[in-house]
Each structure stands twice: as structure tokens, then as C-alpha cells.
Amino acid sequence: NAGVIQTPRHKVTGKGQEATLWCEPISGHSAVFWYRQTIVQGLEFLTYFRNQAPIDDSGMPKERFSAQMPNQSHSTLKIQSTQPQDSAVYLCASSWGTGEDTQYFGPGTRLLVL
Amino acid sequence: GMPVEQNPPALSLYEGAESGLRCNFSTTMKGVQWFQQNHRGRLITLFYLAQGTKENGRLKSTFNSKERYSTLHIKDAQLEDSGTYFCAVEGGTNTGKLTFGDGTVLTVKP
């Protein structure tokens, strides 16, 4: 079991460019979560899928951020027109999705917007 | 949101010592999860609790939903225990999202 896989591990973009982050959940897990971590805000929830359906996107910025889960083996987080304040470590987690279960985190993608 | 307060913000221990970390939250939660974030930034799952107490080696965690707190106890601290410890609570219905505390930075000294 390779755990949750995230690619790329590091990404540098220029202001205004698009960034796409990838997450492969643990095989068999039906719930996928996205979080981000910054020094100022700490760890924040962004969005959550269960069985590929979006369940809760209450943490997603209303503009420029979108997330997809086209199949059970991967999810993407896309940031359009990136801004310096989007710089953060973006973390993906997965769980069995049965309720009251452990979330396992990937290594994160460190995004730097210049 | 649902504020999660962790105490202490920082803790220093010598090898072999023991101490406890505490997590308080403002409303009744469905569950709590504890993580260690190591020097590489990786979040390592320690425990998930929906109630009661769990123990794993030198670590022990309790969750009291009614009193709105959870604790993580570390005994016989080792150098590799250094890192930031986060508690994260799961609340509400139809969502598994975690709300994190600000963490406790633990330094274990030789």
C-alpha cells in the first residue's frame, strides 16, 4: 500500500498562471479530502468527495479554485490565475468513508506563486 | 467554524520524560484525530477516537465528547517524538471534514 499519492511534490508558478494538483487516494477508499496549510492560517479544510460525488466544498475559495474527482483513483485541485496568497502546502487525504473513520494524508504539494 | 484550542502551544521534554497535550473544542464533536507532523511536513496519523481511550505503545489518547476535550499522553519521550502535534475534530452530519487546532510543538532533548 503506497498510501495517498500526491503529484507534483513541488510546484512554482508565476502570478496569473494555472496550477493543477493531483491526488491518488488509497485503493478502496471512497472519501477524498483536500486541505491546505499555511503559516498564518494553519490547516484548513477545502473540499470533500465521497464515491466521487462532491459532498462539502464549504472551504473552497469561491473564485479560481475548483476540484474534480473523475474516477475513484484520482482527484484534482485546479487553481486558475494563481496569486501569491495561494502559496501553501496542499494536502490530500482519504478514508474508507464509512463515517467515524481515520483520514490518511498524502505528503502534500508545496505550491509557490511568484 | 468550530474553534479547536490546543495546549500548550509548545512543550520541551527530556528523553524518557512524559507529558500530556490537550485539545478543547467548543461544541460536541463526532470524533477526534491526532497527528504528528514531522520535520519533513508529513502528517502521520496517530489515533482516531469516536469515544473512550486508545493506546499504542508509548502513546495514549482519550476523547470525552460530553466534556469537549481530548488528550494525548506521551511517555518515555524519544528524540523522534519531536514535531508538531495536531488534534483535529470531526463534527456535524454528512461531512467528514476535520477542523484542526493550531498544534503543539514538541521538542525532545537528549
PDB file of C-alpha atoms in Angstrom:
ATOM      1  CA  ASN A   1       0.000   0.000   0.000  1.00  0.00           C
ATOM      2  CA  ALA A   2       1.676   3.165  -1.201  1.00  0.00           C
ATOM      3  CA  GLY A   3      -0.528   5.439   0.832  1.00  0.00           C
ATOM      4  CA  VAL A   4      -2.039   8.604  -0.584  1.00  0.00           C
ATOM      5  CA  ILE A   5      -0.007   9.835  -3.544  1.00  0.00           C
ATOM      6  CA  GLN A   6       0.235  13.491  -4.485  1.00  0.00           C
ATOM      7  CA  THR A   7       1.911  14.986  -7.502  1.00  0.00           C
ATOM      8  CA  PRO A   8       3.802  17.136  -8.062  1.00  0.00           C
ATOM      9  CA  ARG A   9       5.535  17.438  -4.722  1.00  0.00           C
ATOM     10  CA  HIS A  10       6.650  20.970  -5.519  1.00  0.00           C
ATOM     11  CA  LYS A  11       5.290  23.474  -7.993  1.00  0.00           C
ATOM     12  CA  VAL A  12       6.363  27.011  -8.773  1.00  0.00           C
ATOM     13  CA  THR A  13       4.095  29.170 -10.888  1.00  0.00           C
ATOM     14  CA  GLY A  14       4.039  32.765 -11.961  1.00  0.00           C
ATOM     15  CA  LYS A  15       1.238  35.025 -10.894  1.00  0.00           C
ATOM     16  CA  GLY A  16      -1.752  34.559 -13.160  1.00  0.00           C
ATOM     17  CA  GLN A  17      -0.833  31.056 -14.309  1.00  0.00           C
ATOM     18  CA  GLU A  18      -2.896  27.933 -13.700  1.00  0.00           C
ATOM     19  CA  ALA A  19      -1.886  25.160 -11.321  1.00  0.00           C
ATOM     20  CA  THR A  20      -3.302  21.632 -11.262  1.00  0.00           C
ATOM     21  CA  LEU A  21      -2.598  19.367  -8.312  1.00  0.00           C
ATOM     22  CA  TRP A  22      -3.182  15.622  -8.374  1.00  0.00           C
ATOM     23  CA  CYS A  23      -4.155  13.156  -5.695  1.00  0.00           C
ATOM     24  CA  GLU A  24      -4.435   9.375  -5.808  1.00  0.00           C
ATOM     25  CA  PRO A  25      -6.278   8.032  -2.745  1.00  0.00           C
ATOM     26  CA  ILE A  26      -5.535   4.758  -1.026  1.00  0.00           C
ATOM     27  CA  SER A  27      -7.038   1.934  -3.048  1.00  0.00           C
ATOM     28  CA  GLY A  28     -10.536   1.116  -1.847  1.00  0.00           C
ATOM     29  CA  HIS A  29     -11.066   4.392  -0.021  1.00  0.00           C
ATOM     30  CA  SER A  30     -14.241   6.124  -1.103  1.00  0.00           C
ATOM     31  CA  ALA A  31     -13.729   9.510   0.593  1.00  0.00           C
ATOM     32  CA  VAL A  32     -11.206  12.097  -0.580  1.00  0.00           C
ATOM     33  CA  PHE A  33     -10.459  15.363   1.182  1.00  0.00           C
ATOM     34  CA  TRP A  34      -8.413  18.414   0.256  1.00  0.00           C
ATOM     35  CA  TYR A  35      -6.823  20.704   2.838  1.00  0.00           C
ATOM     36  CA  ARG A  36      -4.189  23.405   2.706  1.00  0.00           C
ATOM     37  CA  GLN A  37      -1.616  24.506   5.233  1.00  0.00           C
ATOM     38  CA  THR A  38      -0.049  27.926   5.647  1.00  0.00           C
ATOM     39  CA  ILE A  39       1.907  29.504   8.464  1.00  0.00           C
ATOM     40  CA  VAL A  40      -0.756  32.152   9.003  1.00  0.00           C
ATOM     41  CA  GLN A  41      -3.970  30.126   8.670  1.00  0.00           C
ATOM     42  CA  GLY A  42      -2.750  26.711   9.747  1.00  0.00           C
ATOM     43  CA  LEU A  43      -4.519  23.638   8.368  1.00  0.00           C
ATOM     44  CA  GLU A  44      -7.785  24.429   6.599  1.00  0.00           C
ATOM     45  CA  PHE A  45     -10.387  22.183   5.014  1.00  0.00           C
ATOM     46  CA  LEU A  46     -11.153  22.888   1.364  1.00  0.00           C
ATOM     47  CA  THR A  47     -13.416  20.216  -0.099  1.00  0.00           C
ATOM     48  CA  TYR A  48     -14.574  16.601   0.204  1.00  0.00           C
ATOM     49  CA  PHE A  49     -15.774  13.859  -2.165  1.00  0.00           C
ATOM     50  CA  ARG A  50     -17.439  10.576  -1.351  1.00  0.00           C
ATOM     51  CA  ASN A  51     -17.863   7.952  -4.064  1.00  0.00           C
ATOM     52  CA  GLN A  52     -16.643  10.621  -6.480  1.00  0.00           C
ATOM     53  CA  ALA A  53     -19.544  12.951  -5.661  1.00  0.00           C
ATOM     54  CA  PRO A  54     -18.839  16.370  -4.149  1.00  0.00           C
ATOM     55  CA  ILE A  55     -20.205  16.429  -0.610  1.00  0.00           C
ATOM     56  CA  ASP A  56     -18.869  19.564   1.024  1.00  0.00           C
ATOM     57  CA  ASP A  57     -16.943  22.382  -0.632  1.00  0.00           C
ATOM     58  CA  SER A  58     -17.512  24.922   2.115  1.00  0.00           C
ATOM     59  CA  GLY A  59     -13.801  25.632   2.472  1.00  0.00           C
ATOM     60  CA  MET A  60     -13.109  26.332  -1.173  1.00  0.00           C
ATOM     61  CA  PRO A  61     -12.458  29.934  -2.169  1.00  0.00           C
ATOM     62  CA  LYS A  62     -15.373  30.988  -4.334  1.00  0.00           C
ATOM     63  CA  GLU A  63     -13.276  32.127  -7.222  1.00  0.00           C
ATOM     64  CA  ARG A  64     -10.445  30.472  -9.128  1.00  0.00           C
ATOM     65  CA  PHE A  65     -10.494  27.164  -7.175  1.00  0.00           C
ATOM     66  CA  SER A  66     -12.166  24.008  -8.427  1.00  0.00           C
ATOM     67  CA  ALA A  67     -11.891  20.320  -7.605  1.00  0.00           C
ATOM     68  CA  GLN A  68     -12.866  17.245  -9.547  1.00  0.00           C
ATOM     69  CA  MET A  69     -12.951  13.524  -8.983  1.00  0.00           C
ATOM     70  CA  PRO A  70     -13.466  11.947 -12.409  1.00  0.00           C
ATOM     71  CA  ASN A  71     -12.837   8.403 -11.191  1.00  0.00           C
ATOM     72  CA  GLN A  72     -12.231   6.568  -7.931  1.00  0.00           C
ATOM     73  CA  SER A  73      -8.478   6.577  -8.378  1.00  0.00           C
ATOM     74  CA  HIS A  74      -7.755  10.259  -8.599  1.00  0.00           C
ATOM     75  CA  SER A  75      -8.842  13.744  -7.743  1.00  0.00           C
ATOM     76  CA  THR A  76      -7.562  17.089  -8.978  1.00  0.00           C
ATOM     77  CA  LEU A  77      -7.489  20.550  -7.473  1.00  0.00           C
ATOM     78  CA  LYS A  78      -7.189  23.322 -10.012  1.00  0.00           C
ATOM     79  CA  ILE A  79      -6.310  26.915  -9.240  1.00  0.00           C
ATOM     80  CA  GLN A  80      -6.807  29.393 -12.052  1.00  0.00           C
ATOM     81  CA  SER A  81      -4.994  32.702 -12.248  1.00  0.00           C
ATOM     82  CA  THR A  82      -2.817  31.886  -9.245  1.00  0.00           C
ATOM     83  CA  GLN A  83      -1.987  34.632  -6.786  1.00  0.00           C
ATOM     84  CA  PRO A  84       0.861  34.872  -4.256  1.00  0.00           C
ATOM     85  CA  GLN A  85      -1.609  34.302  -1.415  1.00  0.00           C
ATOM     86  CA  ASP A  86      -2.387  30.865  -2.881  1.00  0.00           C
ATOM     87  CA  SER A  87       1.101  29.749  -1.881  1.00  0.00           C
ATOM     88  CA  ALA A  88       0.666  26.902   0.578  1.00  0.00           C
ATOM     89  CA  VAL A  89       1.077  23.199   1.065  1.00  0.00           C
ATOM     90  CA  TYR A  90      -1.973  21.474  -0.389  1.00  0.00           C
ATOM     91  CA  LEU A  91      -2.773  18.200   1.319  1.00  0.00           C
ATOM     92  CA  CYS A  92      -4.984  15.379   0.135  1.00  0.00           C
ATOM     93  CA  ALA A  93      -6.394  12.749   2.480  1.00  0.00           C
ATOM     94  CA  SER A  94      -8.528   9.663   2.001  1.00  0.00           C
ATOM     95  CA  SER A  95     -10.623   7.409   4.209  1.00  0.00           C
ATOM     96  CA  TRP A  96     -12.997   4.454   3.903  1.00  0.00           C
ATOM     97  CA  GLY A  97     -15.894   6.891   4.002  1.00  0.00           C
ATOM     98  CA  THR A  98     -17.962   4.793   6.356  1.00  0.00           C
ATOM     99  CA  GLY A  99     -18.224   7.549   8.939  1.00  0.00           C
ATOM    100  CA  GLU A 100     -16.143   7.803  12.093  1.00  0.00           C
ATOM    101  CA  ASP A 101     -13.011   6.674  10.338  1.00  0.00           C
ATOM    102  CA  THR A 102      -9.408   7.701  10.073  1.00  0.00           C
ATOM    103  CA  GLN A 103      -8.177  10.058   7.377  1.00  0.00           C
ATOM    104  CA  TYR A 104      -4.761   9.302   5.934  1.00  0.00           C
ATOM    105  CA  PHE A 105      -2.796  12.167   4.466  1.00  0.00           C
ATOM    106  CA  GLY A 106      -0.519  12.362   1.485  1.00  0.00           C
ATOM    107  CA  PRO A 107       2.836  14.141   1.532  1.00  0.00           C
ATOM    108  CA  GLY A 108       1.358  17.336   0.113  1.00  0.00           C
ATOM    109  CA  THR A 109       2.140  19.583  -2.828  1.00  0.00           C
ATOM    110  CA  ARG A 110       4.084  22.693  -1.943  1.00  0.00           C
ATOM    111  CA  LEU A 111       2.837  25.462  -4.240  1.00  0.00           C
ATOM    112  CA  LEU A 112       4.801  28.668  -4.582  1.00  0.00           C
ATOM    113  CA  VAL A 113       3.307  31.511  -6.612  1.00  0.00           C
ATOM    114  CA  LEU A 114       5.835  34.166  -7.530  1.00  0.00           C
TER     115      LEU A 114
ATOM    116  CA  GLY B   1     -16.306  27.478  12.268  1.00  0.00           C
ATOM    117  CA  MET B   2     -15.751  25.259  15.252  1.00  0.00           C
ATOM    118  CA  PRO B   3     -12.736  26.566  17.182  1.00  0.00           C
ATOM    119  CA  VAL B   4     -10.280  23.983  18.379  1.00  0.00           C
ATOM    120  CA  GLU B   5      -7.859  25.020  21.071  1.00  0.00           C
ATOM    121  CA  GLN B   6      -4.656  23.139  21.738  1.00  0.00           C
ATOM    122  CA  ASN B   7      -2.486  23.464  24.820  1.00  0.00           C
ATOM    123  CA  PRO B   8       0.309  24.030  25.375  1.00  0.00           C
ATOM    124  CA  PRO B   9       1.460  25.780  22.183  1.00  0.00           C
ATOM    125  CA  ALA B  10       4.970  24.470  22.797  1.00  0.00           C
ATOM    126  CA  LEU B  11       6.490  21.837  25.046  1.00  0.00           C
ATOM    127  CA  SER B  12      10.049  20.776  25.765  1.00  0.00           C
ATOM    128  CA  LEU B  13      10.856  17.389  27.293  1.00  0.00           C
ATOM    129  CA  TYR B  14      13.992  15.436  28.065  1.00  0.00           C
ATOM    130  CA  GLU B  15      14.323  11.912  26.772  1.00  0.00           C
ATOM    131  CA  GLY B  16      12.467   9.494  28.995  1.00  0.00           C
ATOM    132  CA  ALA B  17      10.071  12.099  30.358  1.00  0.00           C
ATOM    133  CA  GLU B  18       6.327  12.099  29.882  1.00  0.00           C
ATOM    134  CA  SER B  19       3.673  14.730  29.383  1.00  0.00           C
ATOM    135  CA  GLY B  20       0.194  15.362  28.079  1.00  0.00           C
ATOM    136  CA  LEU B  21      -1.262  17.514  25.349  1.00  0.00           C
ATOM    137  CA  ARG B  22      -4.809  18.781  25.451  1.00  0.00           C
ATOM    138  CA  CYS B  23      -7.372  19.709  22.855  1.00  0.00           C
ATOM    139  CA  ASN B  24     -10.535  21.622  23.763  1.00  0.00           C
ATOM    140  CA  PHE B  25     -13.416  22.270  21.432  1.00  0.00           C
ATOM    141  CA  SER B  26     -16.474  24.431  21.656  1.00  0.00           C
ATOM    142  CA  THR B  27     -19.256  22.040  20.680  1.00  0.00           C
ATOM    143  CA  THR B  28     -19.986  18.345  20.783  1.00  0.00           C
ATOM    144  CA  MET B  29     -17.935  16.521  18.168  1.00  0.00           C
ATOM    145  CA  LYS B  30     -18.345  13.170  16.479  1.00  0.00           C
ATOM    146  CA  GLY B  31     -14.716  12.232  16.663  1.00  0.00           C
ATOM    147  CA  VAL B  32     -11.161  13.412  17.117  1.00  0.00           C
ATOM    148  CA  GLN B  33      -7.994  12.550  15.291  1.00  0.00           C
ATOM    149  CA  TRP B  34      -4.415  13.160  16.449  1.00  0.00           C
ATOM    150  CA  PHE B  35      -1.487  13.652  14.103  1.00  0.00           C
ATOM    151  CA  GLN B  36       2.240  14.135  14.347  1.00  0.00           C
ATOM    152  CA  GLN B  37       3.775  16.372  11.694  1.00  0.00           C
ATOM    153  CA  ASN B  38       7.414  15.503  11.311  1.00  0.00           C
ATOM    154  CA  HIS B  39      10.316  17.649  10.158  1.00  0.00           C
ATOM    155  CA  ARG B  40       9.526  16.800   6.533  1.00  0.00           C
ATOM    156  CA  GLY B  41       5.998  18.105   6.936  1.00  0.00           C
ATOM    157  CA  ARG B  42       4.304  14.738   6.666  1.00  0.00           C
ATOM    158  CA  LEU B  43       1.110  14.324   8.729  1.00  0.00           C
ATOM    159  CA  ILE B  44       1.289  10.979  10.458  1.00  0.00           C
ATOM    160  CA  THR B  45      -1.955   9.580  11.814  1.00  0.00           C
ATOM    161  CA  LEU B  46      -1.690   8.613  15.468  1.00  0.00           C
ATOM    162  CA  PHE B  47      -5.265   7.969  16.603  1.00  0.00           C
ATOM    163  CA  TYR B  48      -8.872   8.303  15.621  1.00  0.00           C
ATOM    164  CA  LEU B  49     -11.330   8.216  18.505  1.00  0.00           C
ATOM    165  CA  ALA B  50     -15.112   8.347  18.477  1.00  0.00           C
ATOM    166  CA  GLN B  51     -15.150   7.776  22.244  1.00  0.00           C
ATOM    167  CA  GLY B  52     -13.104   6.494  25.149  1.00  0.00           C
ATOM    168  CA  THR B  53      -9.415   5.726  25.200  1.00  0.00           C
ATOM    169  CA  LYS B  54      -6.888   4.193  22.836  1.00  0.00           C
ATOM    170  CA  GLU B  55      -3.307   3.239  23.478  1.00  0.00           C
ATOM    171  CA  ASN B  56      -0.460   2.477  21.103  1.00  0.00           C
ATOM    172  CA  GLY B  57       2.960   1.853  22.545  1.00  0.00           C
ATOM    173  CA  ARG B  58       4.101   4.962  24.371  1.00  0.00           C
ATOM    174  CA  LEU B  59       1.088   6.991  23.269  1.00  0.00           C
ATOM    175  CA  LYS B  60      -2.341   7.105  24.824  1.00  0.00           C
ATOM    176  CA  SER B  61      -5.305   9.229  23.840  1.00  0.00           C
ATOM    177  CA  THR B  62      -8.679   9.899  25.364  1.00  0.00           C
ATOM    178  CA  PHE B  63     -11.769  11.583  23.981  1.00  0.00           C
ATOM    179  CA  ASN B  64     -14.521  12.997  26.157  1.00  0.00           C
ATOM    180  CA  SER B  65     -17.216  14.250  23.837  1.00  0.00           C
ATOM    181  CA  LYS B  66     -19.500  15.397  26.632  1.00  0.00           C
ATOM    182  CA  GLU B  67     -16.807  17.474  28.332  1.00  0.00           C
ATOM    183  CA  ARG B  68     -15.498  18.590  24.924  1.00  0.00           C
ATOM    184  CA  TYR B  69     -11.857  17.687  25.183  1.00  0.00           C
ATOM    185  CA  SER B  70      -9.295  15.157  24.106  1.00  0.00           C
ATOM    186  CA  THR B  71      -5.837  14.395  25.424  1.00  0.00           C
ATOM    187  CA  LEU B  72      -2.693  12.809  24.041  1.00  0.00           C
ATOM    188  CA  HIS B  73      -0.233  11.418  26.560  1.00  0.00           C
ATOM    189  CA  ILE B  74       3.349  10.634  25.619  1.00  0.00           C
ATOM    190  CA  LYS B  75       5.505   8.587  27.943  1.00  0.00           C
ATOM    191  CA  ASP B  76       9.212   7.741  27.792  1.00  0.00           C
ATOM    192  CA  ALA B  77       9.725  10.502  25.228  1.00  0.00           C
ATOM    193  CA  GLN B  78      12.217   9.792  22.459  1.00  0.00           C
ATOM    194  CA  LEU B  79      14.076  12.179  20.160  1.00  0.00           C
ATOM    195  CA  GLU B  80      11.986  11.033  17.200  1.00  0.00           C
ATOM    196  CA  ASP B  81       8.838  12.193  19.002  1.00  0.00           C
ATOM    197  CA  SER B  82       9.839  15.791  18.235  1.00  0.00           C
ATOM    198  CA  GLY B  83       7.480  17.539  15.877  1.00  0.00           C
ATOM    199  CA  THR B  84       4.158  19.328  15.858  1.00  0.00           C
ATOM    200  CA  TYR B  85       1.136  17.509  17.220  1.00  0.00           C
ATOM    201  CA  PHE B  86      -2.255  18.418  15.847  1.00  0.00           C
ATOM    202  CA  CYS B  87      -5.665  17.438  17.004  1.00  0.00           C
ATOM    203  CA  ALA B  88      -8.483  17.646  14.516  1.00  0.00           C
ATOM    204  CA  VAL B  89     -12.158  17.261  15.259  1.00  0.00           C
ATOM    205  CA  GLU B  90     -14.918  15.894  13.133  1.00  0.00           C
ATOM    206  CA  GLY B  91     -18.339  17.338  13.754  1.00  0.00           C
ATOM    207  CA  GLY B  92     -21.712  17.723  12.190  1.00  0.00           C
ATOM    208  CA  THR B  93     -23.623  15.402   9.953  1.00  0.00           C
ATOM    209  CA  ASN B  94     -22.919  14.273   6.428  1.00  0.00           C
ATOM    210  CA  THR B  95     -19.410  15.611   6.500  1.00  0.00           C
ATOM    211  CA  GLY B  96     -16.158  14.052   7.482  1.00  0.00           C
ATOM    212  CA  LYS B  97     -14.212  17.272   7.315  1.00  0.00           C
ATOM    213  CA  LEU B  98     -11.650  17.868  10.015  1.00  0.00           C
ATOM    214  CA  THR B  99     -11.164  21.164  11.841  1.00  0.00           C
ATOM    215  CA  PHE B 100      -7.612  21.458  13.105  1.00  0.00           C
ATOM    216  CA  GLY B 101      -6.126  23.099  16.145  1.00  0.00           C
ATOM    217  CA  ASP B 102      -3.005  25.223  15.872  1.00  0.00           C
ATOM    218  CA  GLY B 103      -0.794  22.424  17.125  1.00  0.00           C
ATOM    219  CA  THR B 104       1.659  21.814  19.947  1.00  0.00           C
ATOM    220  CA  VAL B 105       5.332  21.993  19.032  1.00  0.00           C
ATOM    221  CA  LEU B 106       7.135  19.267  20.955  1.00  0.00           C
ATOM    222  CA  THR B 107      10.901  19.287  21.325  1.00  0.00           C
ATOM    223  CA  VAL B 108      12.558  16.278  22.928  1.00  0.00           C
ATOM    224  CA  LYS B 109      16.064  16.935  24.161  1.00  0.00           C
ATOM    225  CA  PRO B 110      18.788  14.366  24.859  1.00  0.00           C
TER     226      PRO B 110
END
